Each structure stands twice: as structure tokens, then as C-alpha cells.
XYZ file of C-alpha atoms in Angstrom:
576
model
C 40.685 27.625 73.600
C 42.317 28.647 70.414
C 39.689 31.784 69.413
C 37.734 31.843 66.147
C 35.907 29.240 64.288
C 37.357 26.437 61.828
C 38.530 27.989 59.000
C 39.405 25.093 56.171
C 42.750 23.969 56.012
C 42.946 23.787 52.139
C 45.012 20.343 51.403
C 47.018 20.557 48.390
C 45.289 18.127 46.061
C 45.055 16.613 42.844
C 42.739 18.466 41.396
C 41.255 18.822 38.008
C 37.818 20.971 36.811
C 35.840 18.425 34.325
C 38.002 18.177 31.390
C 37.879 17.396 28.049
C 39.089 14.216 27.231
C 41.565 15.399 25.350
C 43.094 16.865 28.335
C 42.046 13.880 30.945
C 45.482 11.853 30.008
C 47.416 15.662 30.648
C 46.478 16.108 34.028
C 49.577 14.869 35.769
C 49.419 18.010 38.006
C 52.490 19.250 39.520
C 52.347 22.013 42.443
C 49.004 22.889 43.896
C 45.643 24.198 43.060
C 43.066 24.255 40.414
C 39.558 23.477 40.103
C 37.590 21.266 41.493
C 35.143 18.491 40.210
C 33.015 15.751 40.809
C 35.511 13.744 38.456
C 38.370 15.144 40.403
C 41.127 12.756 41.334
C 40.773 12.090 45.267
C 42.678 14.598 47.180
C 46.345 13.840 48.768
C 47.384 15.678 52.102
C 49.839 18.275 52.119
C 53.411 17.935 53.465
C 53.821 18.512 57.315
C 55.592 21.696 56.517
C 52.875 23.176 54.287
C 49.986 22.532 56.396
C 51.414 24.170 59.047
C 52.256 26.924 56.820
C 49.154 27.473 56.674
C 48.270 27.100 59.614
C 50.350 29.837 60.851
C 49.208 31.626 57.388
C 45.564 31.574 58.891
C 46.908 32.538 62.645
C 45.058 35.463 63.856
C 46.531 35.758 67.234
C 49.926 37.293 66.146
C 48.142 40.393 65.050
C 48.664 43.752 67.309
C 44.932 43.827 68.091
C 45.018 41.257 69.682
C 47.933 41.620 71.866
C 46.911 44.901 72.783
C 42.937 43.477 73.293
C 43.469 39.823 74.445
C 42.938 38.462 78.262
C 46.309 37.131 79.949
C 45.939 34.010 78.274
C 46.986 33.594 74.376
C 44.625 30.658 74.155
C 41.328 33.063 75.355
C 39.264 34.338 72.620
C 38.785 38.451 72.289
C 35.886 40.033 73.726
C 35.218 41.946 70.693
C 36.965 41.436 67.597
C 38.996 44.190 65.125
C 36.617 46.441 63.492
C 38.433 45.777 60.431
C 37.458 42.309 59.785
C 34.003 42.366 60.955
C 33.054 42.492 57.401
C 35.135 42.615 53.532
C 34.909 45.526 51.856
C 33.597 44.654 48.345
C 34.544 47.310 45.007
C 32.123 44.975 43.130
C 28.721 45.851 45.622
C 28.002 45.329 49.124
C 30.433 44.786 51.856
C 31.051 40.963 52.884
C 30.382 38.715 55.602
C 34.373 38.634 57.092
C 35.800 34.958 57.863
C 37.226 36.279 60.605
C 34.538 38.546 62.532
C 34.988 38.632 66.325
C 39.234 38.023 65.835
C 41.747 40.048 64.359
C 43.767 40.170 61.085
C 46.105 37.230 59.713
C 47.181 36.846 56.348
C 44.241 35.444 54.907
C 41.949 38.284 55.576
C 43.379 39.751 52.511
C 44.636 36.770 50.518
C 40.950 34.808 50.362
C 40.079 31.468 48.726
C 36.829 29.884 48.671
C 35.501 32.019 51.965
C 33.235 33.714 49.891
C 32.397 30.985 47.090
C 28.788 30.619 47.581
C 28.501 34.215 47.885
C 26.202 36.283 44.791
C 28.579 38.444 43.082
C 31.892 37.437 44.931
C 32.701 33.682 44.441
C 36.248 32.011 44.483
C 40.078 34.307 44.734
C 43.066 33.261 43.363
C 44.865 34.359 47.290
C 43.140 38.233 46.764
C 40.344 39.841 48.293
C 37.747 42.242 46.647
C 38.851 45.639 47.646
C 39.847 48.364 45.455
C 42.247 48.985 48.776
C 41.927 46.876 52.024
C 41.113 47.835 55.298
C 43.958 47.821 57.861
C 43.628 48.167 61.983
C 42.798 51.364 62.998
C 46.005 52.617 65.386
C 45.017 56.877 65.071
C 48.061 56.952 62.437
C 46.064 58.161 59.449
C 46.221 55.122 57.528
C 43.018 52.949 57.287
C 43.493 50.975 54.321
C 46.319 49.273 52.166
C 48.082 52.022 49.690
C 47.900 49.218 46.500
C 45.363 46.873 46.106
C 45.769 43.283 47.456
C 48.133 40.999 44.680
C 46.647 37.374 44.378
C 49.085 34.937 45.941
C 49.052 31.963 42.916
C 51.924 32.067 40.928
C 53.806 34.734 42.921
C 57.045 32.907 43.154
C 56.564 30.723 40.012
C 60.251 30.312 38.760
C 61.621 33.318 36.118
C 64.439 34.414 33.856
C 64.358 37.593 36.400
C 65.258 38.455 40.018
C 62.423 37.302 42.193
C 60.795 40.243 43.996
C 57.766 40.761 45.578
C 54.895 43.605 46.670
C 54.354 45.638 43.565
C 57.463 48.068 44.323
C 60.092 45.093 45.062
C 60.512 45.927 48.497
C 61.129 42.037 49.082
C 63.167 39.508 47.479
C 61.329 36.493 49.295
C 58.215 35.019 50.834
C 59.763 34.867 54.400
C 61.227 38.052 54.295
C 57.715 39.371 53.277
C 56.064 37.369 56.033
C 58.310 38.151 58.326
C 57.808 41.987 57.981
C 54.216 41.819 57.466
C 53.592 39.840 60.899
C 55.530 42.142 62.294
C 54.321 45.707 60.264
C 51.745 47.804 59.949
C 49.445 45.509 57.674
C 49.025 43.300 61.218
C 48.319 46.783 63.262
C 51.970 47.309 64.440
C 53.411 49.929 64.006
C 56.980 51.236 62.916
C 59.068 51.353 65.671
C 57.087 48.581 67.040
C 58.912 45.766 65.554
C 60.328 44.188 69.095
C 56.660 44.620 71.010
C 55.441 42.514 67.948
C 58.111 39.531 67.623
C 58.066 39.107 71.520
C 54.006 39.400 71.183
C 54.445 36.413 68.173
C 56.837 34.484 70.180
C 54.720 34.195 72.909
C 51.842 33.340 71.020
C 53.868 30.085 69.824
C 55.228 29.115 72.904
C 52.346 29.474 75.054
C 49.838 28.185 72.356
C 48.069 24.713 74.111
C 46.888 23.385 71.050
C 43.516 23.178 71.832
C 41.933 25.315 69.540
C 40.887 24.592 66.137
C 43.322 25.216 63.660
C 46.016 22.833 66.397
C 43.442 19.733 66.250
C 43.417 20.653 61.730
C 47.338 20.840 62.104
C 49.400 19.090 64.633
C 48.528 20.174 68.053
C 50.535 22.863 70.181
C 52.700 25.095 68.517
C 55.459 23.766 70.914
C 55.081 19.991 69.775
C 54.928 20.477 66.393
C 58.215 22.905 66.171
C 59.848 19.950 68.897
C 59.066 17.304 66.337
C 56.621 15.684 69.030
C 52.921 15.692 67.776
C 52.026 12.639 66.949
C 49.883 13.880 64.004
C 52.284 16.703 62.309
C 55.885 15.723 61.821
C 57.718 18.622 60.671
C 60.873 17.232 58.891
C 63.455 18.322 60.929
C 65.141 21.173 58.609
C 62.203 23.094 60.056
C 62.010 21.831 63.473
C 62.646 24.228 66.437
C 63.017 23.915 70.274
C 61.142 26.872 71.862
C 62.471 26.809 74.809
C 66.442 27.686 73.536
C 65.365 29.497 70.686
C 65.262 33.996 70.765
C 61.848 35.392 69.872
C 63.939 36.271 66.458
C 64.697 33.158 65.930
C 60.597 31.959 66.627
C 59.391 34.764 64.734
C 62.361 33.885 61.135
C 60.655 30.200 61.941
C 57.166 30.974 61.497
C 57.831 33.326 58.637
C 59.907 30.499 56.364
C 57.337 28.194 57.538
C 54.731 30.778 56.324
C 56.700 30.937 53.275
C 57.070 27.233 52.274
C 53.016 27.677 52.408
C 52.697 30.345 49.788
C 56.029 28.865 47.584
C 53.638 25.967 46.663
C 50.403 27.667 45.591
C 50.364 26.899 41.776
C 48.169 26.786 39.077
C 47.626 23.426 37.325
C 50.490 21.920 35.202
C 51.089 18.981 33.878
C 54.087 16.578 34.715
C 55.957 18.926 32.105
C 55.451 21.848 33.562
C 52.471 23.153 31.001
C 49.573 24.508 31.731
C 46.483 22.628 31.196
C 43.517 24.307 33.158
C 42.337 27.112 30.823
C 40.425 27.308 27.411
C 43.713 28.722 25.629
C 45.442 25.988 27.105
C 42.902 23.392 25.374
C 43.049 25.747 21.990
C 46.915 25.628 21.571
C 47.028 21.661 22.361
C 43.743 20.942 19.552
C 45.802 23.299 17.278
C 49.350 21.670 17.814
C 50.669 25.215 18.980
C 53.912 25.450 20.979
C 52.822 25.589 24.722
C 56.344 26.509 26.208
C 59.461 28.092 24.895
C 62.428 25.680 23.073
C 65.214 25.225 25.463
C 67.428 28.159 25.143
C 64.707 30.315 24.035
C 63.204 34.009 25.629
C 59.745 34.197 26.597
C 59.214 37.251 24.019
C 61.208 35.257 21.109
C 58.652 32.078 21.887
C 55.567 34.744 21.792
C 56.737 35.729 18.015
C 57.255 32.223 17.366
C 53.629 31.621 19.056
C 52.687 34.613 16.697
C 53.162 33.118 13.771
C 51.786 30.006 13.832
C 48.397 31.407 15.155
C 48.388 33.958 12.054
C 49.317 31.097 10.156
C 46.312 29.052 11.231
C 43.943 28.598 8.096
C 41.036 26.540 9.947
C 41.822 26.234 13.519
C 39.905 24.071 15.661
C 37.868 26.123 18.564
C 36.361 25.334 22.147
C 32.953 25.287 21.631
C 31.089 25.572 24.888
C 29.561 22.668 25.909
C 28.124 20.808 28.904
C 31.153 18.759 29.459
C 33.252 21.413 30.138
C 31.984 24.090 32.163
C 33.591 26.343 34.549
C 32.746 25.948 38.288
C 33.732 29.423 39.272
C 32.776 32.130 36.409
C 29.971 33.266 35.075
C 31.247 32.936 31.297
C 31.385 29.841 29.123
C 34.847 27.774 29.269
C 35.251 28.181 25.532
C 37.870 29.335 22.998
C 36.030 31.090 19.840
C 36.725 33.170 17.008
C 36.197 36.386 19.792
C 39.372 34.505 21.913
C 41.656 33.970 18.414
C 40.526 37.586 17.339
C 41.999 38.577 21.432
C 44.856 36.585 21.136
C 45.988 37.757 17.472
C 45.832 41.510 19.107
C 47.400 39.884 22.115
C 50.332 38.684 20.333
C 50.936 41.606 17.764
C 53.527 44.077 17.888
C 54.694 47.179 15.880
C 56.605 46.110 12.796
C 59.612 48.477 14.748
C 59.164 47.995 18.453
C 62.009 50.422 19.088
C 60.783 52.651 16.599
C 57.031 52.478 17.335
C 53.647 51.899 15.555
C 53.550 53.725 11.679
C 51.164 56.067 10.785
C 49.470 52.907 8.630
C 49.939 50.608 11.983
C 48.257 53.814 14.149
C 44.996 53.670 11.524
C 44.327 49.993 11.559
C 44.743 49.171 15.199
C 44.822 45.752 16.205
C 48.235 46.030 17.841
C 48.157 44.705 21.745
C 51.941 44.760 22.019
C 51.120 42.966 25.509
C 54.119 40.422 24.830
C 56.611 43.281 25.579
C 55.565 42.714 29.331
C 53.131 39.494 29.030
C 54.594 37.187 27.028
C 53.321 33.838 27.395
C 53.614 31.040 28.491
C 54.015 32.929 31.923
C 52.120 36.231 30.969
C 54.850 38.628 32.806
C 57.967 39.611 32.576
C 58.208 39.728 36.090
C 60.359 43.607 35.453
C 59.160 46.407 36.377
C 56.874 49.244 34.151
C 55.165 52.882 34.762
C 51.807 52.029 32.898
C 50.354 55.402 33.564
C 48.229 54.289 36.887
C 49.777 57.053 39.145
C 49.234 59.430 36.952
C 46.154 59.210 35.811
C 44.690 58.526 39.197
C 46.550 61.901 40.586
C 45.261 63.901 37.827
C 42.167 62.793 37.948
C 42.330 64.024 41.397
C 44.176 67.247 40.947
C 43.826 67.617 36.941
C 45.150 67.316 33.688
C 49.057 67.965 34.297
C 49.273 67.929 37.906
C 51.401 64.750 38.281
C 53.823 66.113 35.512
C 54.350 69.078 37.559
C 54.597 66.961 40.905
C 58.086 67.809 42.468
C 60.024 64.565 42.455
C 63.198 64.749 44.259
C 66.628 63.338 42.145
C 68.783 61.013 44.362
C 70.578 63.735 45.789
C 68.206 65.751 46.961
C 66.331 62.871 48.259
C 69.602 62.135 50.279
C 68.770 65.217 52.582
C 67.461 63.803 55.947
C 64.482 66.126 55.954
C 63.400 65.545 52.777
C 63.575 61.649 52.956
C 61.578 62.376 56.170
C 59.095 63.473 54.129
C 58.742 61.507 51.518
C 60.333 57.946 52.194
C 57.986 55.573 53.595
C 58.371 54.496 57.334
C 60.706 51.784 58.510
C 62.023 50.136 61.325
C 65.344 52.206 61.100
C 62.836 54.998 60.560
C 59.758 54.968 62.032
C 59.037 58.568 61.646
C 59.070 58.940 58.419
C 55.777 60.173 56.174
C 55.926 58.343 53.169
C 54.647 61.186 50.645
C 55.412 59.353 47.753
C 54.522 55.539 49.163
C 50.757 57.035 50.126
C 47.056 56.915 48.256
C 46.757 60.221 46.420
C 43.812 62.063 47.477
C 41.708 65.215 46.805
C 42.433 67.073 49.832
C 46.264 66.065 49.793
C 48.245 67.595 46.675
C 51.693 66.040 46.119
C 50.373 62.856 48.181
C 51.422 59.881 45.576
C 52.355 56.532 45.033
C 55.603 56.329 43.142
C 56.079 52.507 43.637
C 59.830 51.349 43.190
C 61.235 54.922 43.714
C 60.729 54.794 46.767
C 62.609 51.660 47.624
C 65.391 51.779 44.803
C 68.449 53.244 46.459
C 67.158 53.085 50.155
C 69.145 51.857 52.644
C 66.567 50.579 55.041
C 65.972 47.966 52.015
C 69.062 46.606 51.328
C 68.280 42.842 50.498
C 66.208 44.338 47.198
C 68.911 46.596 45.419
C 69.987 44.197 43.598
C 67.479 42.864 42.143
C 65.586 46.447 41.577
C 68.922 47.472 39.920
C 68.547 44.456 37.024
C 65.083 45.187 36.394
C 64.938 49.015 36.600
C 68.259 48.859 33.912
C 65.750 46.702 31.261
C 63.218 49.239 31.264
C 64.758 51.131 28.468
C 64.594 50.221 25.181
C 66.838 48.999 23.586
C 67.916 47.779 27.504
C 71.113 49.866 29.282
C 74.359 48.605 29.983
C 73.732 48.172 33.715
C 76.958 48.622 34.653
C 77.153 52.223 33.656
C 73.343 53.096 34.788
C 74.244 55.655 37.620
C 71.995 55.141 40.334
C 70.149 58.873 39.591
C 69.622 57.417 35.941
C 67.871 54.040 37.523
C 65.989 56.131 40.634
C 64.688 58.260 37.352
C 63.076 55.216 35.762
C 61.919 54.497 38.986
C 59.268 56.469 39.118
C 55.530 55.344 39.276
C 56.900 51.655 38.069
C 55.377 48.595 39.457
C 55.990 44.976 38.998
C 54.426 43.507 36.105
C 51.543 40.885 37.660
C 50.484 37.588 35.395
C 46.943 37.145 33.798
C 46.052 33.744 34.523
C 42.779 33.364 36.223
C 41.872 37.076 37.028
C 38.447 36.693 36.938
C 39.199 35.516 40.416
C 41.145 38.471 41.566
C 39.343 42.156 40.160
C 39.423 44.841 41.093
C 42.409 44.939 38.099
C 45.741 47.581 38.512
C 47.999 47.992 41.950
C 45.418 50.655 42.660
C 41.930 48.634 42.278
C 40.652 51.446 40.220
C 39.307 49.167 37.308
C 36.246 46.506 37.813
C 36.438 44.977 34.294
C 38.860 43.619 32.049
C 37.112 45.726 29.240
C 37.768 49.371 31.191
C 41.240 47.847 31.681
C 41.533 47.757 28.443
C 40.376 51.166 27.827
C 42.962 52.247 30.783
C 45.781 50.873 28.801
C 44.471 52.545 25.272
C 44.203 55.727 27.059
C 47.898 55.385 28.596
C 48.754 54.779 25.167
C 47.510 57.235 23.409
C 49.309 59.761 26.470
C 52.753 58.117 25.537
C 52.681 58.583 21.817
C 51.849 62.614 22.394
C 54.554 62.761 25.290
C 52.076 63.640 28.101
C 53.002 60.589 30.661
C 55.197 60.863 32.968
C 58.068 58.589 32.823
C 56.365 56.342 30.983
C 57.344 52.787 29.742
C 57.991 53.071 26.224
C 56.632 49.691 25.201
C 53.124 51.705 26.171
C 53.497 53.529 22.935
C 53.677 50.284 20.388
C 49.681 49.536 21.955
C 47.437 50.584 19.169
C 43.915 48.814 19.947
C 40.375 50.456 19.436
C 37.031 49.533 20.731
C 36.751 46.601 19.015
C 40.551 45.362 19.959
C 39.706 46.106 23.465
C 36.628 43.493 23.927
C 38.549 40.921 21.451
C 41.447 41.246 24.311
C 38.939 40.539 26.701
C 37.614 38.140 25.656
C 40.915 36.044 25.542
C 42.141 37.121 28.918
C 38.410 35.458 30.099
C 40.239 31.897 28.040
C 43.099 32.812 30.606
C 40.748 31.700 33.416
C 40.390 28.700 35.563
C 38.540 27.263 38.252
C 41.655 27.612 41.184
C 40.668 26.736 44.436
């Protein structure tokens, strides 16, 4: 038997969290997810491919625990599962009961749903978990958790102006590619170097799979007849069909990864048949207002966010979302309501310097009030998708090692990062070099000076990642302002900018996915706030480190900080 208990398959549905009537005739839902009802709309299955996505997404037999832990049999459940998901470590209080207990890790152990919905003080996840970090399988290679915190899954691949990359340094360009190397690295207990024990491990898992446990009778049977085309209750369409018994382990293991990423392509939040999104209380404010939801054709996210600008300063009695009982969230704790607080948020939100190149005036610097988040989170997406140093390495090394510390961390130029014994050191570890240390791709701690996480430097003009140079290249070039001619950015210039810069996430719905920042250092949207004021304030006096200059143009004081968040709350939704 297939080990483990029944985890849900969760059916992409048509699905709508008790809406206001003036949004009832809106909810012509395209993509997947969103809340959940007793007026729903009935539920629809998924495509073949998708289910079984996720069915492979929930798999917990590819992991190196279990190969190294398993009886002969792949269809035999473990005698004792991983340590590491016996329970789910929680940043917000007590550790958690872990879906998987007794088994070992799959990709859902850190990309949660509704495991943990009934749960006091943990509830729904937009595809996160709740660690500041997550736990990892011990293999007596130092590591035991995650170096960033856990990225919810929604939205991840929702279609941009910019190159498509993926993990918060850009080390992938695609959901396969990142499946693939993730089934196969060290977030699954394998290590580098191990890459061939783990795809002939995977392989066998498939073809020897008898489809008798309980994900197979959820999704299709055997692994064997649904990749033949065979079951009689899972017809893959053939563009994804594959004969086992012809096909390389590669080729098994590129299967289950594309089929892994179809899954996670279609996890959406709710739209409407024209693409806007409907689910939220700003959603509900900007249609009661008659507000643009979505840029004019032609038009930049950031020009549509001024544009958005002034019409909300322009609004002389604007009709709010009162909370009420016919609207009420399912999955928060807060009132699914749009107020003055929200407008007050959104106003600060929207605002930027009268000069963004220039900067905030001295006048601008005494009245506050300026979020300048639109330089990075301009709506109707809420990222930019590029790539930004916010301040979050820094400030978590020197608070570590003191004030100064990470400006006086020794940062190797390209060159010198070219030597072989210095890349040793500080690159992270790949297939083509398992022995590497990865200094600079590592959690900074106390008893480890010059131990950092540096984010896209240390992927930007590595060879071991070639697929993603491209794509860093065009981002890393628009972090200037006013942005470089990438053609004559030298690749020293770019691996510069590089430096502590992270991909900029989106803001929908993160009440389901705190701890907040790629480290998990902040519980609340209100010390987030703070974090950013703080970075701020560092910028304007020249004390961060390679830091994004749109950081500098944020001018918001207490008062700015809870009216921001306050409207990131309106940003939420009841996914699941």
C-alpha cells in the first residue's frame, strides 16, 4: 500500500466567498482558487493533467528519506517517518500537528493549504507554511532548515511585463525546472552530488508504484497507467503521456516535474472572465467607486498606479465597505471591509515623491505620508516582479554582528569571485559542484561572522545556472534609476547591484502567508512596516548597503504605517 493517509486532492473549482451582490454577476472566475462558501457555485474537477500534478505535488515517496529508510518495496509504508515532518514549526506559537507525520517530505510540507484550517492561531496558506525558516531532513551536512522563508505558491507564475523567475534569488526561470531540482536537491534530503541516486530513486518510485494507495484511487491508479494513457479514471491528454518502460529515469523524472509544474501554473487567485480581480475588499471599493481596475492597453503598471492615484485623491465622497454580515471573511480574523483607515492606506500606498529620481524634499520628509510602494508594487499585480535590496540582509547581519558589520562584510567583485577557491567558498553547492560552501547563500548567524545571504549575487554570473542569466541580466539592469542601458552594464556593474537583492513578492492575501520578508523575521504587517521605515530612513543617510534607491522616496510615520496596514488587510481573501 501506497504509505500515508488521504491527504485532499484540492479540485480546482468555482469558487466564490459570500459576495456582495454587486459582485455576484462578476464572478466569472478564471484560473483557480479563492474562497469558499455556502453560496459557492458547485465545484468542477480539475483537468487530468492537474490532478495528477498534484498528485505527484503531494508524493512523499520520492524524498531521500525514504529511499534511504523504505523496505524493498516502494508501495510499503516507513517504519518511522522523517523527524522533520513529525510536526510544523510555527513563528506565530506552538509547533503544528504535520500532515505528513510517519512519511517523509514532498512539496506540500512547505507549500500548505487548508491542512491546518481548523487550527487556533494557524488557519488557511496561500501554498506557504508558518516558519520563519523550514525544517529540512537532517543528512549531518550542517543545514537543518531552509536559508529564506517558504514563498506562497498563488500567483507565482501569474503572467508579467518581466522575465519570469522564480525562488527569491532567480535561480529558476520555470516551475519544472524548479521541481525538477527540488525533487532531486537538498530541500527533498538529497544531497549535491546526489542528483543520479535521486532521479533513479524517483524513477523507480513511478514505475514500480501499484496504485493501490491513496492518493492512486484520488488520481488515476498506478503511476504506470496513468503516464500509458490506460486508467480508466485519469486520462492524461497525450502531450503528457509517457511509456515507462522505453523512457530513461531523466526522461521519468523531466515528466513528473512538468507535470508537477502544470499543477502549480494554475493556482490563481479569483478573476473574473476579464482577468480582474474580484475577491478582496479593495477590489469591491474600486468597482463601488468606478476606479480603473487594470491598466489601458498599452499602458505600464506604474503609469496605471499614477493614473489610479489620482482619481482616489480626487474622490470627494467615496463610497466604503462597511462590514457587514453578508460579507464576511471565512479565513481572517479582521472584518472584510474597506474604510476611511483602507483609503487613508491606500492614499500612502499610492504616493510618491514629487521627484522620484530626485527623492522626497525636506517639506515631503516633514509631512510623511509618502509609501512610494508603486515603485515595486504597483497594482493591479502588486510587484514588479524585478529584483530589490530592501535592507533585510543587512539589518538581520547587523543585528547579529552590529551596527556596520555588513558594510564592512568582504564581498568579492566578479573577478575575484572567478578564483576557484574563493567560489569554493562562497558559491552555493551544485550539481557541477557539490563541494562548495555557500558563504554568501547561508542564514547569518551569531557564531558565524561573514555567513550571509546575498540572494541574486550569488546566482548572477554563475555558470552552474545558466538557464537564469538572462533573465537576472534584464532585471538586475532596471534596478537603477533612471534604468541602465543594458547593453553596456558590464557584468561586474550588474554582479554589484546584485547584492542582497531579492525578487519582489505580491501582496494579495498575505494574511495567509506571515511570517512577512525572504527571511521570516517579521510576524505583522505593522512591524513590516516599521522594517521598511527603518530601511528608509538608512538609505536617505547612506548607511545601507547597496541599497535600492526607490527605498529612499518612503517617507511614512507611525500613523502611515498602520493606515498601510490596514489596506494591505483589504488586499486579503479567503483562497483555498
Amino acid at each position: 500500500m501506497e504509505p500515508g493517509p488521504n491527504p485532499a486532492l484540492h479540485a480546482a473549482r468555482w469558487r466564490a466567498a459570500a459576495a456582495a451582490p454587486l459582485l455576484l454577476s462578476m464572478l466569472m472566475l478564471s484560473g483557480c482558487g479563492g474562497g469558499s462558501a455556502a453560496n459557492a457555485t458547485p465545484s468542477f474537477e480539475d483537468p487530468p493533467e492537474v490532478a495528477f500534478g498534484e498528485r505527484l505535488f503531494l508524493e512523499t515517496r520520492f524524498a531521500q528519506f525514504y529511499a534511504s529508510h523504505s523496505p524493498d518495496s516502494v508501495n510499503a509504508p516507513l517504519a518511522s517517518g522523517d523527524p522533520a515532518v513529525a510536526t510544523l514549526p510555527n513563528a506565530g506559537g506552538p509547533a503544528l500537528g504535520g500532515p505528513f507525520a510517519g512519511q517523509s517530505i514532498n512539496c506540500r510540507q512547505c507549500h500548505l493549504v487548508d491542512e491546518q484550517i481548523a487550527t487556533p492561531g494557524a488557519g488557511a496558506r496561500t501554498y506557504a507554511d508558518f516558519a520563519r525558516r523550514s525544517v529540512i531532513t537532517e543528512r549531518g551536512d550542517g543545514p537543518a532548515l531552509t536559508t529564506r522563508n517558504s514563498p506562497p505558491l498563488v500567483n507565482a507564475t501569474v503572467p508579467r511585463a518581466a522575465a519570469l523567475i522564480l525562488h527569491a534569488d532567480g535561480e529558476f526561470t520555470n516551475v519544472a525546472e524548479l521541481a525538477r531540482a527540488t525533487l532531486t536537491g537538498r530541500n527533498t534530503g538529497w544531497l549535491p552530488g546526489e542528483e543520479a541516486q535521486a532521479i533513479a530513486h524517483i524513477a523507480r518510485v513511478i514505475r514500480e508504484d501499484d496504485g493501490t494507495g491513496a492518493l492512486a484511487a484520488d488520481a488515476g491508479g498506478s503511476y504506470r497507467a496513468v503516464l500509458s494513457g490506460t486508467s480508466a479514471s485519469l486520462k492524461l491528454p497525450a502531450a503528457y503521456r509517457l511509456d515507462v518502460n522505453t523512457a530513461s529515469d531523466a526522461e521519468i523524472v523531466d515528466r513528473v516535474a512538468t507535470l508537477i509544474g502544470v499543477y502549480v501554473d494554475q493556482l490563481r487567485f479569483v478573476t473574473n472572465a476579464a482577468g480582474v480581480s474580484v475577491n478582496a475588499p479593495y477590489d469591491l471599493f474600486l468597482a463601488r467607486n468606478g476606479l480603473p481596475a487594470t491598466p489601458a492597453f498599452g499602458e505600464s503598471d506604474l503609469d496605471y498606479a499614477r493614473r489610479l492615484r489620482d482619481a482616489v485623491e480626487a474622490l470627494t465622497a467615496p463610497q466604503f465597505v462597511a462590514a457587514n454580515v453578508l460579507r464576511r471573511f471565512q479565513f481572517h480574523l479582521h472584518a472584510f471591509a474597506f474604510t476611511e483607515a483602507e483609503l487613508r492606506g491606500l492614499r500612502v500606498f499610492l504616493r510618491e515623491p514629487a521627484d522620484p529620481l530626485a527623492g522626497p524634499s525636506a517639506d515631503e520628509l516633514a509631512a510623511g505620508g509618502i509609501g512610494n510602494c508603486v515603485s515595486c508594487h504597483a497594482p493591479p499585480q502588486f510587484s514588479d516582479f524585478g529584483l530589490h535590496n530592501t535592507g533585510v540582509s543587512q539589518l538581520e547581519y547587523d543585528g547579529l554582528h552590529g551596527a556596520g558589520a555588513f558594510a564592512a562584510l568582504a564581498i568579492p567583485n566578479l573577478a575575484e569571485r572567478a578564483d576557484p577557491a574563493i567560489a569554493d567558498r562562497t558559491l552555493p553547492a551544485t550539481a557541477v559542484h557539490p563541494a562548495r560552501r555557500g558563504q554568501f547563500r547561508a542564514i547569518a548567524a551569531a557564531d558565524a561572522p561573514g555567513r550571509s545571504d546575498l540572494g541574486a549575487w550569488s546566482v548572477f554570473a554563475n555558470d552552474d545556472f545558466p538557464g537564469s542569466q538572462a533573465a537576472l541580466r534584464s532585471l538586475l539592469c532596471n534596478i537603477a534609476l533612471p534604468a541602465r542601458d543594458c547593453r553596456a552594464a558590464t557584468d561586474d556593474a550588474l554582479l554589484a547591484d546584485a547584492v542582497a537583492s531579492f525578487k519582489t513578492p505580491g501582496l494579495r492575501d498575505l494574511g495567509d502567508s506571515q511570517p512577512y520578508l525572504h527571511d521570516g523575521s517579521r510576524d505583522s504587517l505593522e512591524t513590516t512596516m516599521a522594517f521598511y521605515a527603518e530601511s528608509a530612513a538608512l538609505a536617505r543617510a547612506g548607511a545601507l548597503r547597496n541599497g535600492d534607491p526607490r527605498l529612499a522616496g518612503i517617507v511614512i510615520n507611525a500613523a502611515d504605517q498602520a493606515d498601510l496596514a490596514a489596506f494591505l488587510r483589504a488586499l486579503n481573501e479567503d483562497y483555498n
